[in-house]
mmCIF file of C-alpha atoms in Angstrom:
data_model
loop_
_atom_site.group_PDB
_atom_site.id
_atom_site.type_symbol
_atom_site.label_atom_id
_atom_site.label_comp_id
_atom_site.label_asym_id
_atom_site.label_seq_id
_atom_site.Cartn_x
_atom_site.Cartn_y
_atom_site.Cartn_z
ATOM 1 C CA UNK A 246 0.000 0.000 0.000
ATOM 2 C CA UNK A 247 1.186 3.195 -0.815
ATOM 3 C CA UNK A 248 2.171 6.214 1.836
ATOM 4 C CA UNK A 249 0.824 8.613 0.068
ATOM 5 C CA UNK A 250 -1.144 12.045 0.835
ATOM 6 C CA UNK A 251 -3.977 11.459 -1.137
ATOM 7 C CA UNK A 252 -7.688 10.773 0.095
ATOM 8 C CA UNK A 253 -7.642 7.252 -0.722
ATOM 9 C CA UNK A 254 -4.457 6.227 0.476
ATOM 10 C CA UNK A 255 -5.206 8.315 3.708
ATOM 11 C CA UNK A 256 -8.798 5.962 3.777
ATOM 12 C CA UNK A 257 -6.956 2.786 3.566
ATOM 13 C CA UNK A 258 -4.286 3.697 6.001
ATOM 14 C CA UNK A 259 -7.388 4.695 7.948
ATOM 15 C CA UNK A 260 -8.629 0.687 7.686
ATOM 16 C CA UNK A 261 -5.437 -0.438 8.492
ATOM 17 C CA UNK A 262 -4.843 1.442 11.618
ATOM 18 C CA UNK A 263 -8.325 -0.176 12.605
ATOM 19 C CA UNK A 264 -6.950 -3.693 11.675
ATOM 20 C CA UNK A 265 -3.964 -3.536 13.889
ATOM 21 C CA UNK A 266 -5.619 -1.768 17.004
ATOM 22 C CA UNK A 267 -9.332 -1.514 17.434
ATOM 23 C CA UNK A 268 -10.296 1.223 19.778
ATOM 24 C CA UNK A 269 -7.913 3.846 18.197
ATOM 25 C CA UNK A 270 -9.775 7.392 18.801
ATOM 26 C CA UNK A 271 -10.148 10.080 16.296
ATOM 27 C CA UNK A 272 -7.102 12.092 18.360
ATOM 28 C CA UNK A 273 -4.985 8.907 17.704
ATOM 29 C CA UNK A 274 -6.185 8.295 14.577
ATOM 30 C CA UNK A 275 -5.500 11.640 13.458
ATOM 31 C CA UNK A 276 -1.902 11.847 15.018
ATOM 32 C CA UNK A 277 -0.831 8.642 12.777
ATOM 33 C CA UNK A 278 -2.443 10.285 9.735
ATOM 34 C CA UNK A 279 -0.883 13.380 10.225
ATOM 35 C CA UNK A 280 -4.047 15.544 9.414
ATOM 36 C CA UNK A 281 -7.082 17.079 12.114
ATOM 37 C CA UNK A 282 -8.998 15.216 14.375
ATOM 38 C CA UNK A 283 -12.095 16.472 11.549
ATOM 39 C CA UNK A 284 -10.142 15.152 9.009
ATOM 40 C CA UNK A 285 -9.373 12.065 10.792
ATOM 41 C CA UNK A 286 -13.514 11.575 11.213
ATOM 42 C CA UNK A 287 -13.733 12.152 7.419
ATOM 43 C CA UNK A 288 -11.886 9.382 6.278
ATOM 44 C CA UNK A 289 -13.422 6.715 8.705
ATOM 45 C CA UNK A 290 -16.969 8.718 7.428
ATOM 46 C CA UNK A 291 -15.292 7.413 3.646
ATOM 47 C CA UNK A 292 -14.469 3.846 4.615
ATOM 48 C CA UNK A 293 -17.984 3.472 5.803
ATOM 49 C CA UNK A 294 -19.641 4.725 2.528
ATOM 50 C CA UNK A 295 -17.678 2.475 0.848
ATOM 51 C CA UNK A 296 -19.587 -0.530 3.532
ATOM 52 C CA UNK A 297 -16.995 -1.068 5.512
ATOM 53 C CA UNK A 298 -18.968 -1.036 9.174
ATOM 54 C CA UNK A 299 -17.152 1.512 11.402
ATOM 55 C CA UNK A 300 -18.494 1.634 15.114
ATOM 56 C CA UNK A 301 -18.284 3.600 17.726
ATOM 57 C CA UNK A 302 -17.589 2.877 20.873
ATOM 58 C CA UNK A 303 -18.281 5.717 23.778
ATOM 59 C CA UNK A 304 -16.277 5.312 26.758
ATOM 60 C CA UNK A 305 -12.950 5.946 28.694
ATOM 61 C CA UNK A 306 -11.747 2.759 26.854
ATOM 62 C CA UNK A 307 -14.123 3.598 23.783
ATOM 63 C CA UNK A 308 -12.459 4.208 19.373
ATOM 64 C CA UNK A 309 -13.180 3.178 16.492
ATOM 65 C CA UNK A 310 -13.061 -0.320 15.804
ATOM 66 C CA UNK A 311 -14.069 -2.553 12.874
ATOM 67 C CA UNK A 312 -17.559 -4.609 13.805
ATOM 68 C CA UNK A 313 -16.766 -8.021 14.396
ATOM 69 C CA UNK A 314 -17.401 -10.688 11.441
ATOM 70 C CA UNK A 315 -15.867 -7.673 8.780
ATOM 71 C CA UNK A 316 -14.085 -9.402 5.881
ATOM 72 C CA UNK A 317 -11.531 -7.440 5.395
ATOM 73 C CA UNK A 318 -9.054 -7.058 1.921
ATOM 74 C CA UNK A 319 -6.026 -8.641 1.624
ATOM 75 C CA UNK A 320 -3.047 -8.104 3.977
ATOM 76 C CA UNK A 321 -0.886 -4.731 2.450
ATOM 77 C CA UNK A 322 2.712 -3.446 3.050
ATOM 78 C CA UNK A 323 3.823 -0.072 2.495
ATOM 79 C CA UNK A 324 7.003 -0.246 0.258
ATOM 80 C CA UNK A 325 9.458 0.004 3.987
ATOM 81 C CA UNK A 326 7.050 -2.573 5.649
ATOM 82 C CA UNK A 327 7.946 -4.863 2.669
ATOM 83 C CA UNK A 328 11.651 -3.840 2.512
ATOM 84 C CA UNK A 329 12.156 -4.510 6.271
ATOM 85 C CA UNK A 330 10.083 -7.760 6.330
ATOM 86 C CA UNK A 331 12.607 -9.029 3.600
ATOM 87 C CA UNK A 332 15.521 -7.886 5.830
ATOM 88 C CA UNK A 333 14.520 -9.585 8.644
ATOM 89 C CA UNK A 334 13.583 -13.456 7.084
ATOM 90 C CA UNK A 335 17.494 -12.582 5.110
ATOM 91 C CA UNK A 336 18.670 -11.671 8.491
ATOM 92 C CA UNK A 337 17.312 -14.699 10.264
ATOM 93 C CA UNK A 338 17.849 -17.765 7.683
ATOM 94 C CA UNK A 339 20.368 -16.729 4.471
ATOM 95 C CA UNK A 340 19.172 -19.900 3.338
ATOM 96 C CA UNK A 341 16.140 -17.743 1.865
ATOM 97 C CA UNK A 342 17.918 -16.013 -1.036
ATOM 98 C CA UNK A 343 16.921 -19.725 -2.551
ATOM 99 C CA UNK A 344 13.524 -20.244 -3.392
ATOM 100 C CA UNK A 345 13.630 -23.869 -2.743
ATOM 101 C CA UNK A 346 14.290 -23.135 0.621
ATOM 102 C CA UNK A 347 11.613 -23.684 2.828
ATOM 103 C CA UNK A 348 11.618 -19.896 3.685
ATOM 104 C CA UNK A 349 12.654 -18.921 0.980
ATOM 105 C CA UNK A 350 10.140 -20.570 -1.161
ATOM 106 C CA UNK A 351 7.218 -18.682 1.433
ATOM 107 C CA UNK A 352 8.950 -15.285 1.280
ATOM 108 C CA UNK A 353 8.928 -15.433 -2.897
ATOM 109 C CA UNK A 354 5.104 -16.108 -2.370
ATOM 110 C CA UNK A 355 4.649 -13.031 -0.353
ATOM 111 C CA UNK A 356 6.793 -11.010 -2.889
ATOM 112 C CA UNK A 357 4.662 -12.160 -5.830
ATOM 113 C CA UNK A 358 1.833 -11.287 -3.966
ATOM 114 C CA UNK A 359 2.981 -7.642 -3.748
ATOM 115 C CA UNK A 360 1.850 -4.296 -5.907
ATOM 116 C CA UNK A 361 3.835 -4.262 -8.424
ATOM 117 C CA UNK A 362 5.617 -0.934 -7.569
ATOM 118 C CA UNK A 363 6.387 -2.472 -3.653
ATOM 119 C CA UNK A 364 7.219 -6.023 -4.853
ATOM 120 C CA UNK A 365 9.890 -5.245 -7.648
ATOM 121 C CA UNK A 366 11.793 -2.854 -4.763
ATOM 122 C CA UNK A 367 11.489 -6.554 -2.197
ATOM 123 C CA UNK A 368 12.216 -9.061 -5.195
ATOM 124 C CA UNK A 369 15.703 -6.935 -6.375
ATOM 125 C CA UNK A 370 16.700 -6.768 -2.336
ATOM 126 C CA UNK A 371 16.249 -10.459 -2.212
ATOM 127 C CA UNK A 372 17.733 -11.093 -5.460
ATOM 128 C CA UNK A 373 21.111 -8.873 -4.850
ATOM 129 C CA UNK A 374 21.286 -8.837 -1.047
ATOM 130 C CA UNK A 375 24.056 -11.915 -0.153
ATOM 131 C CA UNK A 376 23.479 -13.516 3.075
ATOM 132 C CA UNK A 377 26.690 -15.262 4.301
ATOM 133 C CA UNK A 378 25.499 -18.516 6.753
ATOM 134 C CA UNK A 379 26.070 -18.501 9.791
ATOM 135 C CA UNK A 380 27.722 -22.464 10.488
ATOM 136 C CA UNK A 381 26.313 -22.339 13.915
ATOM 137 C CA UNK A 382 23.376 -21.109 13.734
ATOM 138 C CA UNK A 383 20.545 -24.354 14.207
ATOM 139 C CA UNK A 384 17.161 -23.713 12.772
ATOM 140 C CA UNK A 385 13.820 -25.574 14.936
ATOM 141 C CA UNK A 386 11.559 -27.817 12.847
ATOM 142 C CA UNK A 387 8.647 -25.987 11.980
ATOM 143 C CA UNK A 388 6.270 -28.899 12.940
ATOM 144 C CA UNK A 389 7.992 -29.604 15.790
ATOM 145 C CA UNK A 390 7.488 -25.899 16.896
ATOM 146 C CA UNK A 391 3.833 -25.458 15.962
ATOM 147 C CA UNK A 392 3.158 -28.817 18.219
ATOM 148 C CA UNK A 393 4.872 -27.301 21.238
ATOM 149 C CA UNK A 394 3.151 -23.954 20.847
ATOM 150 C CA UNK A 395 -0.037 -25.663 20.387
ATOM 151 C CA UNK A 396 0.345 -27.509 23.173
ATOM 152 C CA UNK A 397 1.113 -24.376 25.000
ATOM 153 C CA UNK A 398 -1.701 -22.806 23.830
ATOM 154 C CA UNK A 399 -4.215 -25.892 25.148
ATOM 155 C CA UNK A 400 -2.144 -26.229 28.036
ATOM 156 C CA UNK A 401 -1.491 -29.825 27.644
ATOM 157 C CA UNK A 402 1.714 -31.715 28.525
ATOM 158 C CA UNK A 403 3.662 -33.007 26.132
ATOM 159 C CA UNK A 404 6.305 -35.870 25.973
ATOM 160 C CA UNK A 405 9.454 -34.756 23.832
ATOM 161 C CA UNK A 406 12.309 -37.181 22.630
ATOM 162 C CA UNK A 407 15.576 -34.752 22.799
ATOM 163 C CA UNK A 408 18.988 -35.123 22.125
ATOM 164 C CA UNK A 409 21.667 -33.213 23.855
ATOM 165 C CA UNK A 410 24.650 -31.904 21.966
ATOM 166 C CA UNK A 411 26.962 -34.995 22.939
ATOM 167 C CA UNK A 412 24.591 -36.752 20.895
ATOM 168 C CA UNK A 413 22.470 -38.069 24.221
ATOM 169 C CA UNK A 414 19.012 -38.828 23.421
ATOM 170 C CA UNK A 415 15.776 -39.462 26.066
ATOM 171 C CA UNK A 416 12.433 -38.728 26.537
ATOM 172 C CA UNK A 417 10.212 -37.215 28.966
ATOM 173 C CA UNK A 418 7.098 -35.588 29.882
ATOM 174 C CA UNK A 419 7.145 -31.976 30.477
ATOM 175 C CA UNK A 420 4.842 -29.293 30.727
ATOM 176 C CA UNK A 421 5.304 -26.088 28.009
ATOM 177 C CA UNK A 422 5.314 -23.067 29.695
ATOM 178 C CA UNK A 423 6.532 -20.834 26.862
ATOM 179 C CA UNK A 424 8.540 -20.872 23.403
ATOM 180 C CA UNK A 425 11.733 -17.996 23.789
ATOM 181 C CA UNK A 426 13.502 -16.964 20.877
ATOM 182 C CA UNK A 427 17.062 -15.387 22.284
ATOM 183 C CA UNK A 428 20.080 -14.689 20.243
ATOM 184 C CA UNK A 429 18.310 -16.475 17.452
ATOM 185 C CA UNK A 430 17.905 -19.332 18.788
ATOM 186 C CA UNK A 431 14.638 -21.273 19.972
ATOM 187 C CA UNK A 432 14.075 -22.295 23.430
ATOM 188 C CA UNK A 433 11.402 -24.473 25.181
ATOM 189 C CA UNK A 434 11.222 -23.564 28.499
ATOM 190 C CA UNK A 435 8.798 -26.300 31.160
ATOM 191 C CA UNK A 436 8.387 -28.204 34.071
ATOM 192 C CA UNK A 437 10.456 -31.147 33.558
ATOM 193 C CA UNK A 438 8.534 -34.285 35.395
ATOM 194 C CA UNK A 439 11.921 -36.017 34.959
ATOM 195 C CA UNK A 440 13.922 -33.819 36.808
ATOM 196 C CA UNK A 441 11.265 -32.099 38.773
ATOM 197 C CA UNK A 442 12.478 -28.637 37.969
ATOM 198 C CA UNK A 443 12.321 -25.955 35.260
ATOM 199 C CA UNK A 444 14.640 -27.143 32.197
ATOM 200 C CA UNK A 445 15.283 -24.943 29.192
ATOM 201 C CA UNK A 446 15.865 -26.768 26.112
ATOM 202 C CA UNK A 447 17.244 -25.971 22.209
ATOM 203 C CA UNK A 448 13.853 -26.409 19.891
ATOM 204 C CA UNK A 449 16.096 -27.343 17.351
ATOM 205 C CA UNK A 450 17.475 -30.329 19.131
ATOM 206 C CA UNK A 451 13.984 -31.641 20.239
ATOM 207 C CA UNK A 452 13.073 -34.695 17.885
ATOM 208 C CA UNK A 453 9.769 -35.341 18.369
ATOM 209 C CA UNK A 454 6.812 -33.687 20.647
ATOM 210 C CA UNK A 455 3.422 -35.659 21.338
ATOM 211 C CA UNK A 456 0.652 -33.701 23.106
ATOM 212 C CA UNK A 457 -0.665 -35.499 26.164
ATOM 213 C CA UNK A 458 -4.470 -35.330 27.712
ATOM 214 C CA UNK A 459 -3.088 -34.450 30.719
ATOM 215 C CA UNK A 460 -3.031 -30.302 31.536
ATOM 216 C CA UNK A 461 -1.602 -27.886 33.446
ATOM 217 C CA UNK A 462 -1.463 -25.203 35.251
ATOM 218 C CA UNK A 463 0.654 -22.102 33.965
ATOM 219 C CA UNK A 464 3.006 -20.297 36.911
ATOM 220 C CA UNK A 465 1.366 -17.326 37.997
ATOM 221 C CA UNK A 466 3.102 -13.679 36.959
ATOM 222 C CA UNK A 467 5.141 -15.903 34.534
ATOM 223 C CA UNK A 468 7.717 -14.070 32.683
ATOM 224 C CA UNK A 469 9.666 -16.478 30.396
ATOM 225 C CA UNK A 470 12.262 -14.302 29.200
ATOM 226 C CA UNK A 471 13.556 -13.728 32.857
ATOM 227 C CA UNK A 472 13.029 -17.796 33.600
ATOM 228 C CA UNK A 473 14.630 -18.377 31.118
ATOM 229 C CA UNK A 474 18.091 -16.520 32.100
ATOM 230 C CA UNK A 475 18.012 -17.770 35.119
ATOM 231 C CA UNK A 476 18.201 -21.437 34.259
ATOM 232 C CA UNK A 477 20.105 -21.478 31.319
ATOM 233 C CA UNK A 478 22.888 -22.547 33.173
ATOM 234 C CA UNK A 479 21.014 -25.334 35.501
ATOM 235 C CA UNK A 480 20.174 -28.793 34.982
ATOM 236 C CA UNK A 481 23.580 -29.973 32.705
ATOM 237 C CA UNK A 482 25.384 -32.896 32.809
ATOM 238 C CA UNK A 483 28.483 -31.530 34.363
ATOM 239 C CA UNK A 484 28.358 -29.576 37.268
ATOM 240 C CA UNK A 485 30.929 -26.440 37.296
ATOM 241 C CA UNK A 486 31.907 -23.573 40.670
ATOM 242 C CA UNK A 487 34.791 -21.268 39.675
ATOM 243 C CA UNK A 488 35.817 -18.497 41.923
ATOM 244 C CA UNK A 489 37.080 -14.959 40.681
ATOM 245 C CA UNK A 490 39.769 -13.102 41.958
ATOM 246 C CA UNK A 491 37.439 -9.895 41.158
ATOM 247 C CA UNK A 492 33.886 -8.685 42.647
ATOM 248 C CA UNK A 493 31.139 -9.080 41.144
ATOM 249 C CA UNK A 494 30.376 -5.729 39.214
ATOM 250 C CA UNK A 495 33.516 -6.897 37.166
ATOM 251 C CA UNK A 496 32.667 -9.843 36.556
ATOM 252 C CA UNK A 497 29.338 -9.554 35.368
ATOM 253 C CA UNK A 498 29.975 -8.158 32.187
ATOM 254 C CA UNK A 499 32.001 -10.934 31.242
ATOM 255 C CA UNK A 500 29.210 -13.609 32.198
ATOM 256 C CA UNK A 501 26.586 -14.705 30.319
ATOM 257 C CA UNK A 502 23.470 -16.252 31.463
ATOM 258 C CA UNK A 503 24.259 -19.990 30.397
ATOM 259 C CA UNK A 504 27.511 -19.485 31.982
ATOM 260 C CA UNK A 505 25.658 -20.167 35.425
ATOM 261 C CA UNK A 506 24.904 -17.640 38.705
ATOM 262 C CA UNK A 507 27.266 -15.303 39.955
ATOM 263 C CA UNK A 508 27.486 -14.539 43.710
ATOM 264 C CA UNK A 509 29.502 -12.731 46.117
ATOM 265 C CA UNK A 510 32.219 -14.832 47.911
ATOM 266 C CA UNK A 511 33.717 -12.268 50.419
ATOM 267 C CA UNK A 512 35.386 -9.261 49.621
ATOM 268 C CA UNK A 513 36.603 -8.806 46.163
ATOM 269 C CA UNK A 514 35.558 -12.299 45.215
ATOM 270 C CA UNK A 515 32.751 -13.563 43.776
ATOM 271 C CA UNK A 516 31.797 -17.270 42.758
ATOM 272 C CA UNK A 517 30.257 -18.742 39.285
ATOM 273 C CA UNK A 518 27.909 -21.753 40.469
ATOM 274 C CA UNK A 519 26.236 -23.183 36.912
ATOM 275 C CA UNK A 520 26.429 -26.783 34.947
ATOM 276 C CA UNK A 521 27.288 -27.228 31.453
ATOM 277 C CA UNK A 522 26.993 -29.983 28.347
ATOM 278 C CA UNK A 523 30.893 -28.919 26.774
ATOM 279 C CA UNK A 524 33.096 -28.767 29.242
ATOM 280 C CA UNK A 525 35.786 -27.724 26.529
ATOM 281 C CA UNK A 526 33.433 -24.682 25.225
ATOM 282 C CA UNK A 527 32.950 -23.811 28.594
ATOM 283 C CA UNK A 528 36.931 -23.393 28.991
ATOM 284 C CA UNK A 529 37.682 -21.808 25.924
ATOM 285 C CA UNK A 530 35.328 -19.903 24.522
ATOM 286 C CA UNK A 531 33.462 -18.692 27.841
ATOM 287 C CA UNK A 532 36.150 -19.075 30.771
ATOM 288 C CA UNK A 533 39.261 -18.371 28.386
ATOM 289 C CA UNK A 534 38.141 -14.790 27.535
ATOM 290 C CA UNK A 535 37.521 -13.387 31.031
ATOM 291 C CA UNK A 536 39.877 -10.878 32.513
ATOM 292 C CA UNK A 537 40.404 -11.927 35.816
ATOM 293 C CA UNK A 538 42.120 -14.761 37.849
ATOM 294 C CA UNK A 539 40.455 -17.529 38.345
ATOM 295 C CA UNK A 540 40.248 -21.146 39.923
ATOM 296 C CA UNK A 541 37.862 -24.294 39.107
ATOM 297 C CA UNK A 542 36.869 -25.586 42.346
ATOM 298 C CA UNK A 543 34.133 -27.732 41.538
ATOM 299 C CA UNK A 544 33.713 -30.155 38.298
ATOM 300 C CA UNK A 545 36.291 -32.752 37.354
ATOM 301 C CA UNK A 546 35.190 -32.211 33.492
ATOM 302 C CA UNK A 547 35.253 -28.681 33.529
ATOM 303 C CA UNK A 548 39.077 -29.117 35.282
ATOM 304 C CA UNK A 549 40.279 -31.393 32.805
ATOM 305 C CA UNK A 550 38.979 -28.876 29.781
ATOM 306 C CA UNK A 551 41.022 -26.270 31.481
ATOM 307 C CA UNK A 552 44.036 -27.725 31.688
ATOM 308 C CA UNK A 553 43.742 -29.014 28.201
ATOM 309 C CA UNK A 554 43.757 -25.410 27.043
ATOM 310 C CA UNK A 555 46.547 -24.412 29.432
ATOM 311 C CA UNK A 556 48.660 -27.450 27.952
ATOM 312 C CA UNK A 557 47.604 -25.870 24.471
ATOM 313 C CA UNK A 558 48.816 -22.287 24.920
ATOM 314 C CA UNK A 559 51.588 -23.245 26.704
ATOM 315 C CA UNK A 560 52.895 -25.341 24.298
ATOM 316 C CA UNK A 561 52.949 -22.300 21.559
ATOM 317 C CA UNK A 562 55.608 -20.589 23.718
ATOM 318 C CA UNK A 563 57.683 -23.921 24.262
#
């Protein structure tokens, strides 16, 4: 759709502002159009002589809204809406510059679909825009998604087969509190009935999810995004405690949430209590790069790791 200043463009951004959030007022209306509140009431006036029902809804918490049942036109894009959606799917999965890739092959849909003055601007950025992969960057099935998020949704437990990155595989009943995308990657975070406990787990490394009858009961005041830092460094394989020669507002920085909890261990000390999957990525690319002395005092694994990249780096100055 385009941005334009003329009536009918002004109408149609007018039914699109009353797609994406019923209740807008005429002051709020007229602030996004950029014309009087009189002007604003003109142009919902037009969409309803053209039959699109308009109501009115009096009130503190009262707008305009479109009357429920309203078949509305197709979805539209404005030519940076379009631009930006491309960007993003490019930014996510390079894979798409390929139309037989499975996003790629949806995003050359919505393209086609396009005006033809918005979609040739999106089809060249797709065409000449390179995307370099990313080789560690693991993309969650689809399917496997949709089931968990459905099962969310009906808050139903569900029994997942996963396999860890050692190449472990189990399966267990859990309940799905939420689905959190962070640093582009997919989590699932639940109650594990296995482990009694909240677990965090990679979508992409789930194998298989099977909705159960069974429900239950979402945590109250449940923020994932916060549950989910917390225990990204919990429930592992290999246990791990290193103390810092450093307090804690130094530290921090330098720690990342899967790394495990930071705490204060006496003056100008502080202690990182977590559990980890890779001992060896845990020593070099986490542990390897922090500032500040340091000691493993708990986790044989995590020990053994260490000293295997001490023995490295001391060997290139032998």
């Amino acid at each position: 759709m385009s941005t334009g200043t003329s009536p009918t463009a002004r109408a149609l951004r007018t039914l699109e502002i009353l797609q994406t959030r019923p209740g807008t007022t005429a002051e709020q209306l007229a602030e996004k159009l950029g014309v009087t509140d009189r002007a604003a009431r003109r142009y919902v006036a037009i969409l309803r002589e053209a039959g699109i029902p308009v109501d009115s809804v009096r009130g503190p918490h009262g707008g305009y809204q479109l009357r429920r049942g309203t078949r509305l036109p197709p979805v539209s894009f404005t030519q940076s809406e379009a631009l930006g959606l491309v960007m993003a799917v490019l930014d996510g999965r390079p894979a798409a510059t390929d139309a037989e890739d499975l996003v790629g092959s949806a995003l050359g849909k919505v393209i086609q679909a396009l005006p033809p003055g918005i979609g040739v601007q999106a089809a060249a950025l797709r065409e000449h825009a390179a995307a370099a992969p990313d080789p560690g960057r693991a993309h969650a099935d689809p399917a496997i998604t949709s089931a968990l998020v459905g099962a969310i949704a009906s808050r139903r437990r569900v029994v997942i087969t996963y396999r860890s990155e050692a190449g472990r595989e189990w399966r267990e009943e859990v309940d799905p509190w939420a689905v959190v995308v962070r640093h582009a990657r997919w989590y699932l975070l639940c109650h594990s009935h296995r482990a009694d406990g909240v677990r965090t787990y990679r979508v992409d490394r789930v194998q298989a999810a099977e909705e159960r009858a069974a429900g239950f009961r979402m945590p109250e005041d449940l923020d994932p995004v916060a549950l989910l830092e917390r225990h990204l460094g919990t429930g592992w394989a290999y246990p791990t405690r290193v103390r810092f020669e450093a307090p804690v507002e130094r530290v921090a920085p330098w720690v990342t949430p899967p790394m495990g909890r930071l705490e204060p261990a006496g003056e100008g000390r502080c202690v990182l209590v977590g559990s980890t999957n890779n001992p060896a990525m845990y020593a070099q690319e986490w542990l390897a790069v922090v500032p500040f002395a340091f000691r493993v005092e708990e986790g044989p694994e995590l020990r053994e790791a260490v000293a295997a990249v001490v023995a490295r780096f001391a060997a290139a100055l032998a």
